[in-house]
Amino acid sequence: MKAFETLFGGARLRWIAGALVVVNGFFPALWILLTSLKNEAELVAKPITYLPHAPTLSNYVHAFGDQPLLLFLMNSAIVALASTALAVVVAAGAAYAIARLDLRWRGLILSAIIASSMFPLVTLLVPIFQIMRSLNLLNTYAALVLPYTVLSLPVCTLVLVSFFQAIPRDLESAAMLDGCTRLGALVRIVFPLSAPGVFTAAILAFVNAWDEFLLALSLNSAPAYRTLPVGITLYQGEYAFPWPLIAAALVVAIVPVAALMALFQERVIGGLTSGGLKG
């Protein structure tokens, strides 16, 4: 035991753990990027080459030319942004009611919210499909925006509840004494003070909508409404998989989310840690 502590204790153990996390998180993305810069012959050559011998951008040219990748990007952006905005607005109202109103069954409500987020998406596919078909919403943006909003509500509500509970009620009371309504107090006082939590909820909802595949495949079969995850599957052939081409399309799909996380990483990390401490 002492030998283990001497060899792996203290700073060494932290460095090893940090290195494992970094490799686990970045190696797949790095491998996809390197694959997108190779040609087909180099990819199947043996022994395996990790770095491309002759890096090429032709896969990106073909990725945009062989399929309407820009259309897929636009569809994903519309669906993700719309569902994120709706989820944050609705979750803010629900979280404010849970945090501020004297609800007798507050604990039961929070438990129900947590339980509702545990259902596997595949078990909800058939009822969601039937509802969208009865509303004549198949092959529309709304067919994805509405389910994505509902699926993001539990986590967004739980994140915002912890932040709203930490804001003193006296601030809202003072605002309402000055003529502000309760809704105005929520928008002008509570929302700005809960900015880290709002950013965290919004980014979680956006990433979930951006990456979702099952509903996008099932509800929108029309080419004009295909999102990026579904569109990338169209690059595969009947008897072969053009992995460099698919890797290039995957890089294009990863870039917006990576850029979003890089821009708002401090707010997201602060929101997650503060929410955990305040909750």
PDB file of C-alpha atoms in Angstrom:
ATOM      1  CA  MET A   1       0.000   0.000   0.000  1.00  0.00           C
ATOM      2  CA  LYS A   2       2.794   2.390   0.864  1.00  0.00           C
ATOM      3  CA  ALA A   3       4.615   1.461  -2.336  1.00  0.00           C
ATOM      4  CA  PHE A   4       1.431   2.243  -4.314  1.00  0.00           C
ATOM      5  CA  GLU A   5       1.074   5.601  -2.592  1.00  0.00           C
ATOM      6  CA  THR A   6       4.729   6.367  -3.280  1.00  0.00           C
ATOM      7  CA  LEU A   7       4.429   5.455  -6.946  1.00  0.00           C
ATOM      8  CA  PHE A   8       0.981   6.880  -7.702  1.00  0.00           C
ATOM      9  CA  GLY A   9       0.150   9.153  -4.808  1.00  0.00           C
ATOM     10  CA  GLY A  10      -0.388  12.869  -4.705  1.00  0.00           C
ATOM     11  CA  ALA A  11       0.466  14.916  -7.753  1.00  0.00           C
ATOM     12  CA  ARG A  12       1.370  11.906  -9.923  1.00  0.00           C
ATOM     13  CA  LEU A  13      -2.047  10.353  -9.490  1.00  0.00           C
ATOM     14  CA  ARG A  14      -3.731  13.632 -10.388  1.00  0.00           C
ATOM     15  CA  TRP A  15      -1.568  13.984 -13.504  1.00  0.00           C
ATOM     16  CA  ILE A  16      -2.334  10.407 -14.561  1.00  0.00           C
ATOM     17  CA  ALA A  17      -6.064  10.887 -13.999  1.00  0.00           C
ATOM     18  CA  GLY A  18      -6.005  14.179 -15.904  1.00  0.00           C
ATOM     19  CA  ALA A  19      -4.089  12.612 -18.790  1.00  0.00           C
ATOM     20  CA  LEU A  20      -6.610   9.758 -19.040  1.00  0.00           C
ATOM     21  CA  VAL A  21      -9.497  12.219 -19.146  1.00  0.00           C
ATOM     22  CA  VAL A  22      -7.802  14.304 -21.844  1.00  0.00           C
ATOM     23  CA  VAL A  23      -6.959  11.272 -23.997  1.00  0.00           C
ATOM     24  CA  ASN A  24     -10.443   9.832 -23.617  1.00  0.00           C
ATOM     25  CA  GLY A  25     -12.051  13.150 -24.536  1.00  0.00           C
ATOM     26  CA  PHE A  26      -9.816  14.391 -27.332  1.00  0.00           C
ATOM     27  CA  PHE A  27      -8.439  11.281 -29.043  1.00  0.00           C
ATOM     28  CA  PRO A  28     -11.693  10.318 -30.870  1.00  0.00           C
ATOM     29  CA  ALA A  29     -12.140  13.863 -32.190  1.00  0.00           C
ATOM     30  CA  LEU A  30      -8.470  14.028 -33.194  1.00  0.00           C
ATOM     31  CA  TRP A  31      -8.717  10.665 -34.946  1.00  0.00           C
ATOM     32  CA  ILE A  32     -11.769  11.853 -36.932  1.00  0.00           C
ATOM     33  CA  LEU A  33      -9.913  15.023 -37.934  1.00  0.00           C
ATOM     34  CA  LEU A  34      -6.847  13.073 -39.101  1.00  0.00           C
ATOM     35  CA  THR A  35      -9.045  10.601 -40.989  1.00  0.00           C
ATOM     36  CA  SER A  36     -10.760  13.463 -42.819  1.00  0.00           C
ATOM     37  CA  LEU A  37      -7.357  14.547 -44.173  1.00  0.00           C
ATOM     38  CA  LYS A  38      -6.489  11.125 -45.637  1.00  0.00           C
ATOM     39  CA  ASN A  39      -7.444   9.517 -48.917  1.00  0.00           C
ATOM     40  CA  GLU A  40      -9.124   6.129 -49.147  1.00  0.00           C
ATOM     41  CA  ALA A  41      -5.927   4.267 -50.081  1.00  0.00           C
ATOM     42  CA  GLU A  42      -3.990   5.619 -47.124  1.00  0.00           C
ATOM     43  CA  LEU A  43      -6.815   4.820 -44.722  1.00  0.00           C
ATOM     44  CA  VAL A  44      -6.824   1.097 -45.573  1.00  0.00           C
ATOM     45  CA  ALA A  45      -3.034   0.787 -45.911  1.00  0.00           C
ATOM     46  CA  LYS A  46      -1.133  -1.500 -43.554  1.00  0.00           C
ATOM     47  CA  PRO A  47       0.502  -0.824 -41.200  1.00  0.00           C
ATOM     48  CA  ILE A  48      -1.833   1.859 -39.920  1.00  0.00           C
ATOM     49  CA  THR A  49      -0.626   5.418 -40.324  1.00  0.00           C
ATOM     50  CA  TYR A  50      -1.721   7.839 -37.643  1.00  0.00           C
ATOM     51  CA  LEU A  51      -0.660  11.053 -39.376  1.00  0.00           C
ATOM     52  CA  PRO A  52      -1.647  11.617 -43.022  1.00  0.00           C
ATOM     53  CA  HIS A  53       1.353  11.428 -45.360  1.00  0.00           C
ATOM     54  CA  ALA A  54      -0.232  13.801 -47.880  1.00  0.00           C
ATOM     55  CA  PRO A  55      -2.982  15.805 -46.133  1.00  0.00           C
ATOM     56  CA  THR A  56      -5.816  16.738 -48.466  1.00  0.00           C
ATOM     57  CA  LEU A  57      -8.980  18.837 -48.197  1.00  0.00           C
ATOM     58  CA  SER A  58     -10.675  17.044 -51.065  1.00  0.00           C
ATOM     59  CA  ASN A  59     -12.877  15.124 -48.632  1.00  0.00           C
ATOM     60  CA  TYR A  60     -14.385  18.394 -47.427  1.00  0.00           C
ATOM     61  CA  VAL A  61     -15.014  19.496 -51.005  1.00  0.00           C
ATOM     62  CA  HIS A  62     -16.791  16.230 -51.761  1.00  0.00           C
ATOM     63  CA  ALA A  63     -18.665  16.352 -48.449  1.00  0.00           C
ATOM     64  CA  PHE A  64     -20.297  19.616 -49.480  1.00  0.00           C
ATOM     65  CA  GLY A  65     -20.696  18.555 -53.108  1.00  0.00           C
ATOM     66  CA  ASP A  66     -22.019  15.005 -52.825  1.00  0.00           C
ATOM     67  CA  GLN A  67     -24.810  15.918 -50.391  1.00  0.00           C
ATOM     68  CA  PRO A  68     -26.508  19.248 -49.471  1.00  0.00           C
ATOM     69  CA  LEU A  69     -24.446  19.590 -46.291  1.00  0.00           C
ATOM     70  CA  LEU A  70     -25.225  23.297 -45.964  1.00  0.00           C
ATOM     71  CA  LEU A  71     -28.950  22.500 -45.981  1.00  0.00           C
ATOM     72  CA  PHE A  72     -28.432  19.896 -43.269  1.00  0.00           C
ATOM     73  CA  LEU A  73     -26.479  22.430 -41.222  1.00  0.00           C
ATOM     74  CA  MET A  74     -29.212  25.039 -41.611  1.00  0.00           C
ATOM     75  CA  ASN A  75     -31.936  22.561 -40.619  1.00  0.00           C
ATOM     76  CA  SER A  76     -30.005  21.461 -37.535  1.00  0.00           C
ATOM     77  CA  ALA A  77     -29.356  25.079 -36.542  1.00  0.00           C
ATOM     78  CA  ILE A  78     -33.027  26.051 -36.928  1.00  0.00           C
ATOM     79  CA  VAL A  79     -34.287  23.068 -34.945  1.00  0.00           C
ATOM     80  CA  ALA A  80     -31.649  23.326 -32.209  1.00  0.00           C
ATOM     81  CA  LEU A  81     -31.976  27.092 -31.710  1.00  0.00           C
ATOM     82  CA  ALA A  82     -35.788  27.068 -31.727  1.00  0.00           C
ATOM     83  CA  SER A  83     -36.087  24.138 -29.320  1.00  0.00           C
ATOM     84  CA  THR A  84     -33.427  25.633 -27.028  1.00  0.00           C
ATOM     85  CA  ALA A  85     -35.222  28.971 -26.841  1.00  0.00           C
ATOM     86  CA  LEU A  86     -38.574  27.322 -26.097  1.00  0.00           C
ATOM     87  CA  ALA A  87     -37.074  24.941 -23.534  1.00  0.00           C
ATOM     88  CA  VAL A  88     -35.324  27.730 -21.621  1.00  0.00           C
ATOM     89  CA  VAL A  89     -38.421  29.958 -21.575  1.00  0.00           C
ATOM     90  CA  VAL A  90     -40.797  27.203 -20.446  1.00  0.00           C
ATOM     91  CA  ALA A  91     -38.270  25.768 -17.972  1.00  0.00           C
ATOM     92  CA  ALA A  92     -37.703  29.228 -16.491  1.00  0.00           C
ATOM     93  CA  GLY A  93     -41.420  29.591 -15.752  1.00  0.00           C
ATOM     94  CA  ALA A  94     -41.634  26.127 -14.232  1.00  0.00           C
ATOM     95  CA  ALA A  95     -38.441  26.569 -12.207  1.00  0.00           C
ATOM     96  CA  TYR A  96     -39.587  29.963 -10.912  1.00  0.00           C
ATOM     97  CA  ALA A  97     -42.910  28.500  -9.771  1.00  0.00           C
ATOM     98  CA  ILE A  98     -41.168  25.624  -7.993  1.00  0.00           C
ATOM     99  CA  ALA A  99     -38.605  27.902  -6.365  1.00  0.00           C
ATOM    100  CA  ARG A 100     -40.914  30.721  -5.294  1.00  0.00           C
ATOM    101  CA  LEU A 101     -44.441  29.408  -4.788  1.00  0.00           C
ATOM    102  CA  ASP A 102     -45.372  27.634  -1.577  1.00  0.00           C
ATOM    103  CA  LEU A 103     -46.124  24.320  -3.259  1.00  0.00           C
ATOM    104  CA  ARG A 104     -47.217  21.571  -0.931  1.00  0.00           C
ATOM    105  CA  TRP A 105     -45.860  18.791  -3.139  1.00  0.00           C
ATOM    106  CA  ARG A 106     -42.619  20.460  -4.272  1.00  0.00           C
ATOM    107  CA  GLY A 107     -40.503  17.381  -3.528  1.00  0.00           C
ATOM    108  CA  LEU A 108     -42.921  15.124  -5.400  1.00  0.00           C
ATOM    109  CA  ILE A 109     -42.905  17.482  -8.398  1.00  0.00           C
ATOM    110  CA  LEU A 110     -39.103  17.502  -8.534  1.00  0.00           C
ATOM    111  CA  SER A 111     -39.052  13.712  -8.266  1.00  0.00           C
ATOM    112  CA  ALA A 112     -41.533  13.462 -11.131  1.00  0.00           C
ATOM    113  CA  ILE A 113     -39.372  15.777 -13.251  1.00  0.00           C
ATOM    114  CA  ILE A 114     -36.318  13.630 -12.574  1.00  0.00           C
ATOM    115  CA  ALA A 115     -38.257  10.435 -13.313  1.00  0.00           C
ATOM    116  CA  SER A 116     -39.576  11.816 -16.605  1.00  0.00           C
ATOM    117  CA  SER A 117     -36.031  12.287 -17.877  1.00  0.00           C
ATOM    118  CA  MET A 118     -35.143   8.631 -17.330  1.00  0.00           C
ATOM    119  CA  PHE A 119     -37.339   7.123 -20.040  1.00  0.00           C
ATOM    120  CA  PRO A 120     -35.267   5.807 -22.987  1.00  0.00           C
ATOM    121  CA  LEU A 121     -36.033   7.742 -26.142  1.00  0.00           C
ATOM    122  CA  VAL A 122     -36.802   4.568 -28.081  1.00  0.00           C
ATOM    123  CA  THR A 123     -39.790   3.885 -25.790  1.00  0.00           C
ATOM    124  CA  LEU A 124     -41.207   7.329 -26.626  1.00  0.00           C
ATOM    125  CA  LEU A 125     -40.695   7.103 -30.375  1.00  0.00           C
ATOM    126  CA  VAL A 126     -44.011   5.489 -31.302  1.00  0.00           C
ATOM    127  CA  PRO A 127     -46.270   7.803 -29.259  1.00  0.00           C
ATOM    128  CA  ILE A 128     -44.345  10.874 -30.443  1.00  0.00           C
ATOM    129  CA  PHE A 129     -44.671   9.720 -34.051  1.00  0.00           C
ATOM    130  CA  GLN A 130     -48.412   9.143 -33.655  1.00  0.00           C
ATOM    131  CA  ILE A 131     -48.924  12.561 -32.079  1.00  0.00           C
ATOM    132  CA  MET A 132     -46.951  14.347 -34.811  1.00  0.00           C
ATOM    133  CA  ARG A 133     -48.842  12.436 -37.508  1.00  0.00           C
ATOM    134  CA  SER A 134     -52.236  13.272 -35.979  1.00  0.00           C
ATOM    135  CA  LEU A 135     -51.226  16.943 -35.910  1.00  0.00           C
ATOM    136  CA  ASN A 136     -50.022  16.790 -39.552  1.00  0.00           C
ATOM    137  CA  LEU A 137     -46.566  17.957 -38.457  1.00  0.00           C
ATOM    138  CA  LEU A 138     -44.440  15.224 -40.020  1.00  0.00           C
ATOM    139  CA  ASN A 139     -41.701  16.558 -42.313  1.00  0.00           C
ATOM    140  CA  THR A 140     -41.745  19.994 -40.719  1.00  0.00           C
ATOM    141  CA  TYR A 141     -39.425  21.806 -38.337  1.00  0.00           C
ATOM    142  CA  ALA A 142     -42.118  21.680 -35.649  1.00  0.00           C
ATOM    143  CA  ALA A 143     -42.013  17.857 -35.724  1.00  0.00           C
ATOM    144  CA  LEU A 144     -38.569  18.070 -34.121  1.00  0.00           C
ATOM    145  CA  VAL A 145     -38.744  21.374 -32.268  1.00  0.00           C
ATOM    146  CA  LEU A 146     -41.668  20.321 -30.061  1.00  0.00           C
ATOM    147  CA  PRO A 147     -40.286  16.903 -28.965  1.00  0.00           C
ATOM    148  CA  TYR A 148     -36.793  18.325 -28.420  1.00  0.00           C
ATOM    149  CA  THR A 149     -38.267  21.063 -26.248  1.00  0.00           C
ATOM    150  CA  VAL A 150     -40.161  18.573 -24.116  1.00  0.00           C
ATOM    151  CA  LEU A 151     -37.151  16.250 -23.802  1.00  0.00           C
ATOM    152  CA  SER A 152     -34.910  19.125 -22.667  1.00  0.00           C
ATOM    153  CA  LEU A 153     -37.364  20.516 -20.116  1.00  0.00           C
ATOM    154  CA  PRO A 154     -36.449  18.242 -17.162  1.00  0.00           C
ATOM    155  CA  VAL A 155     -32.731  19.013 -17.121  1.00  0.00           C
ATOM    156  CA  CYS A 156     -33.277  22.712 -17.883  1.00  0.00           C
ATOM    157  CA  THR A 157     -35.848  23.001 -15.092  1.00  0.00           C
ATOM    158  CA  LEU A 158     -33.632  21.270 -12.531  1.00  0.00           C
ATOM    159  CA  VAL A 159     -30.656  23.475 -13.408  1.00  0.00           C
ATOM    160  CA  LEU A 160     -32.679  26.688 -13.125  1.00  0.00           C
ATOM    161  CA  VAL A 161     -34.468  25.714  -9.895  1.00  0.00           C
ATOM    162  CA  SER A 162     -31.198  25.580  -7.976  1.00  0.00           C
ATOM    163  CA  PHE A 163     -30.216  29.043  -9.202  1.00  0.00           C
ATOM    164  CA  PHE A 164     -33.591  30.657  -8.579  1.00  0.00           C
ATOM    165  CA  GLN A 165     -33.670  29.308  -5.025  1.00  0.00           C
ATOM    166  CA  ALA A 166     -30.329  30.982  -4.291  1.00  0.00           C
ATOM    167  CA  ILE A 167     -31.558  34.471  -5.252  1.00  0.00           C
ATOM    168  CA  PRO A 168     -32.920  36.433  -2.251  1.00  0.00           C
ATOM    169  CA  ARG A 169     -36.647  37.070  -2.448  1.00  0.00           C
ATOM    170  CA  ASP A 170     -36.101  40.594  -1.127  1.00  0.00           C
ATOM    171  CA  LEU A 171     -34.728  41.650  -4.510  1.00  0.00           C
ATOM    172  CA  GLU A 172     -37.963  40.677  -6.242  1.00  0.00           C
ATOM    173  CA  SER A 173     -40.061  42.250  -3.487  1.00  0.00           C
ATOM    174  CA  ALA A 174     -38.195  45.514  -3.886  1.00  0.00           C
ATOM    175  CA  ALA A 175     -38.708  45.424  -7.648  1.00  0.00           C
ATOM    176  CA  MET A 176     -42.447  44.766  -7.253  1.00  0.00           C
ATOM    177  CA  LEU A 177     -42.737  47.637  -4.762  1.00  0.00           C
ATOM    178  CA  ASP A 178     -41.340  49.866  -7.500  1.00  0.00           C
ATOM    179  CA  GLY A 179     -44.172  48.802  -9.809  1.00  0.00           C
ATOM    180  CA  CYS A 180     -42.644  45.725 -11.422  1.00  0.00           C
ATOM    181  CA  THR A 181     -44.895  42.724 -11.996  1.00  0.00           C
ATOM    182  CA  ARG A 182     -43.851  39.228 -10.999  1.00  0.00           C
ATOM    183  CA  LEU A 183     -43.098  38.432 -14.620  1.00  0.00           C
ATOM    184  CA  GLY A 184     -41.088  41.646 -14.864  1.00  0.00           C
ATOM    185  CA  ALA A 185     -39.153  40.686 -11.743  1.00  0.00           C
ATOM    186  CA  LEU A 186     -38.374  37.324 -13.297  1.00  0.00           C
ATOM    187  CA  VAL A 187     -37.128  38.899 -16.540  1.00  0.00           C
ATOM    188  CA  ARG A 188     -35.303  41.911 -15.054  1.00  0.00           C
ATOM    189  CA  ILE A 189     -33.998  40.562 -11.742  1.00  0.00           C
ATOM    190  CA  VAL A 190     -33.961  36.773 -11.545  1.00  0.00           C
ATOM    191  CA  PHE A 191     -32.903  36.001 -15.101  1.00  0.00           C
ATOM    192  CA  PRO A 192     -29.821  38.279 -15.183  1.00  0.00           C
ATOM    193  CA  LEU A 193     -28.667  37.089 -11.758  1.00  0.00           C
ATOM    194  CA  SER A 194     -29.036  33.477 -12.932  1.00  0.00           C
ATOM    195  CA  ALA A 195     -27.073  33.983 -16.157  1.00  0.00           C
ATOM    196  CA  PRO A 196     -24.662  31.046 -15.544  1.00  0.00           C
ATOM    197  CA  GLY A 197     -27.588  28.703 -14.989  1.00  0.00           C
ATOM    198  CA  VAL A 198     -29.449  30.018 -18.045  1.00  0.00           C
ATOM    199  CA  PHE A 199     -26.356  29.532 -20.225  1.00  0.00           C
ATOM    200  CA  THR A 200     -25.850  26.034 -18.845  1.00  0.00           C
ATOM    201  CA  ALA A 201     -29.453  25.017 -19.493  1.00  0.00           C
ATOM    202  CA  ALA A 202     -29.402  26.531 -22.982  1.00  0.00           C
ATOM    203  CA  ILE A 203     -26.187  24.798 -24.044  1.00  0.00           C
ATOM    204  CA  LEU A 204     -27.332  21.430 -22.687  1.00  0.00           C
ATOM    205  CA  ALA A 205     -30.596  21.765 -24.622  1.00  0.00           C
ATOM    206  CA  PHE A 206     -28.771  22.883 -27.776  1.00  0.00           C
ATOM    207  CA  VAL A 207     -26.287  20.002 -27.735  1.00  0.00           C
ATOM    208  CA  ASN A 208     -29.060  17.450 -27.165  1.00  0.00           C
ATOM    209  CA  ALA A 209     -31.045  18.797 -30.121  1.00  0.00           C
ATOM    210  CA  TRP A 210     -27.981  19.132 -32.366  1.00  0.00           C
ATOM    211  CA  ASP A 211     -26.836  15.535 -31.837  1.00  0.00           C
ATOM    212  CA  GLU A 212     -30.190  13.727 -31.782  1.00  0.00           C
ATOM    213  CA  PHE A 213     -30.627  11.108 -34.501  1.00  0.00           C
ATOM    214  CA  LEU A 214     -33.546   8.742 -33.810  1.00  0.00           C
ATOM    215  CA  LEU A 215     -36.398  11.276 -33.877  1.00  0.00           C
ATOM    216  CA  ALA A 216     -34.830  13.196 -36.753  1.00  0.00           C
ATOM    217  CA  LEU A 217     -34.694  10.000 -38.814  1.00  0.00           C
ATOM    218  CA  SER A 218     -38.224   8.893 -37.949  1.00  0.00           C
ATOM    219  CA  LEU A 219     -40.191  12.155 -38.077  1.00  0.00           C
ATOM    220  CA  ASN A 220     -38.580  13.972 -40.999  1.00  0.00           C
ATOM    221  CA  SER A 221     -38.007  11.715 -43.986  1.00  0.00           C
ATOM    222  CA  ALA A 222     -38.292  14.521 -46.556  1.00  0.00           C
ATOM    223  CA  PRO A 223     -34.857  15.575 -47.881  1.00  0.00           C
ATOM    224  CA  ALA A 224     -35.640  19.269 -47.350  1.00  0.00           C
ATOM    225  CA  TYR A 225     -35.965  18.808 -43.576  1.00  0.00           C
ATOM    226  CA  ARG A 226     -33.141  16.390 -42.848  1.00  0.00           C
ATOM    227  CA  THR A 227     -30.823  17.397 -40.046  1.00  0.00           C
ATOM    228  CA  LEU A 228     -27.077  16.908 -39.929  1.00  0.00           C
ATOM    229  CA  PRO A 229     -26.924  13.545 -38.072  1.00  0.00           C
ATOM    230  CA  VAL A 230     -29.361  12.005 -40.551  1.00  0.00           C
ATOM    231  CA  GLY A 231     -27.690  13.656 -43.541  1.00  0.00           C
ATOM    232  CA  ILE A 232     -24.284  12.219 -42.649  1.00  0.00           C
ATOM    233  CA  THR A 233     -25.655   8.677 -42.935  1.00  0.00           C
ATOM    234  CA  LEU A 234     -26.404   9.342 -46.617  1.00  0.00           C
ATOM    235  CA  TYR A 235     -22.694   9.366 -47.442  1.00  0.00           C
ATOM    236  CA  GLN A 236     -22.368   5.615 -46.965  1.00  0.00           C
ATOM    237  CA  GLY A 237     -22.537   3.480 -50.088  1.00  0.00           C
ATOM    238  CA  GLU A 238     -24.398   0.229 -50.626  1.00  0.00           C
ATOM    239  CA  TYR A 239     -21.299  -1.933 -50.325  1.00  0.00           C
ATOM    240  CA  ALA A 240     -18.670   0.395 -48.877  1.00  0.00           C
ATOM    241  CA  PHE A 241     -18.235   3.148 -46.338  1.00  0.00           C
ATOM    242  CA  PRO A 242     -16.272   6.214 -47.548  1.00  0.00           C
ATOM    243  CA  TRP A 243     -14.797   6.850 -44.103  1.00  0.00           C
ATOM    244  CA  PRO A 244     -12.675   9.909 -45.058  1.00  0.00           C
ATOM    245  CA  LEU A 245     -15.764  11.558 -46.539  1.00  0.00           C
ATOM    246  CA  ILE A 246     -17.878  10.700 -43.501  1.00  0.00           C
ATOM    247  CA  ALA A 247     -15.088  11.930 -41.211  1.00  0.00           C
ATOM    248  CA  ALA A 248     -15.035  15.282 -43.038  1.00  0.00           C
ATOM    249  CA  ALA A 249     -18.802  15.645 -42.563  1.00  0.00           C
ATOM    250  CA  LEU A 250     -18.423  14.720 -38.883  1.00  0.00           C
ATOM    251  CA  VAL A 251     -15.794  17.416 -38.407  1.00  0.00           C
ATOM    252  CA  VAL A 252     -18.210  19.945 -39.905  1.00  0.00           C
ATOM    253  CA  ALA A 253     -20.868  18.737 -37.447  1.00  0.00           C
ATOM    254  CA  ILE A 254     -18.525  18.926 -34.451  1.00  0.00           C
ATOM    255  CA  VAL A 255     -17.168  22.422 -35.120  1.00  0.00           C
ATOM    256  CA  PRO A 256     -20.305  24.447 -34.134  1.00  0.00           C
ATOM    257  CA  VAL A 257     -20.703  22.619 -30.814  1.00  0.00           C
ATOM    258  CA  ALA A 258     -16.980  22.813 -30.071  1.00  0.00           C
ATOM    259  CA  ALA A 259     -16.950  26.535 -30.834  1.00  0.00           C
ATOM    260  CA  LEU A 260     -19.994  27.070 -28.620  1.00  0.00           C
ATOM    261  CA  MET A 261     -18.398  25.236 -25.718  1.00  0.00           C
ATOM    262  CA  ALA A 262     -15.116  27.095 -26.186  1.00  0.00           C
ATOM    263  CA  LEU A 263     -16.860  30.487 -26.139  1.00  0.00           C
ATOM    264  CA  PHE A 264     -19.021  29.799 -23.101  1.00  0.00           C
ATOM    265  CA  GLN A 265     -16.986  27.202 -21.205  1.00  0.00           C
ATOM    266  CA  GLU A 266     -16.484  29.446 -18.175  1.00  0.00           C
ATOM    267  CA  ARG A 267     -20.204  30.124 -17.860  1.00  0.00           C
ATOM    268  CA  VAL A 268     -21.094  26.467 -18.354  1.00  0.00           C
ATOM    269  CA  ILE A 269     -18.558  25.200 -15.818  1.00  0.00           C
ATOM    270  CA  GLY A 270     -19.549  27.944 -13.396  1.00  0.00           C
ATOM    271  CA  GLY A 271     -23.198  27.106 -13.918  1.00  0.00           C
ATOM    272  CA  LEU A 272     -22.748  23.400 -13.312  1.00  0.00           C
ATOM    273  CA  THR A 273     -20.591  23.816 -10.204  1.00  0.00           C
ATOM    274  CA  SER A 274     -22.641  26.674  -8.741  1.00  0.00           C
ATOM    275  CA  GLY A 275     -25.867  24.810  -9.406  1.00  0.00           C
ATOM    276  CA  GLY A 276     -24.516  21.753  -7.651  1.00  0.00           C
ATOM    277  CA  LEU A 277     -23.434  23.755  -4.619  1.00  0.00           C
ATOM    278  CA  LYS A 278     -26.620  25.812  -4.396  1.00  0.00           C
ATOM    279  CA  GLY A 279     -28.950  22.890  -4.977  1.00  0.00           C
TER     280      GLY A 279
END
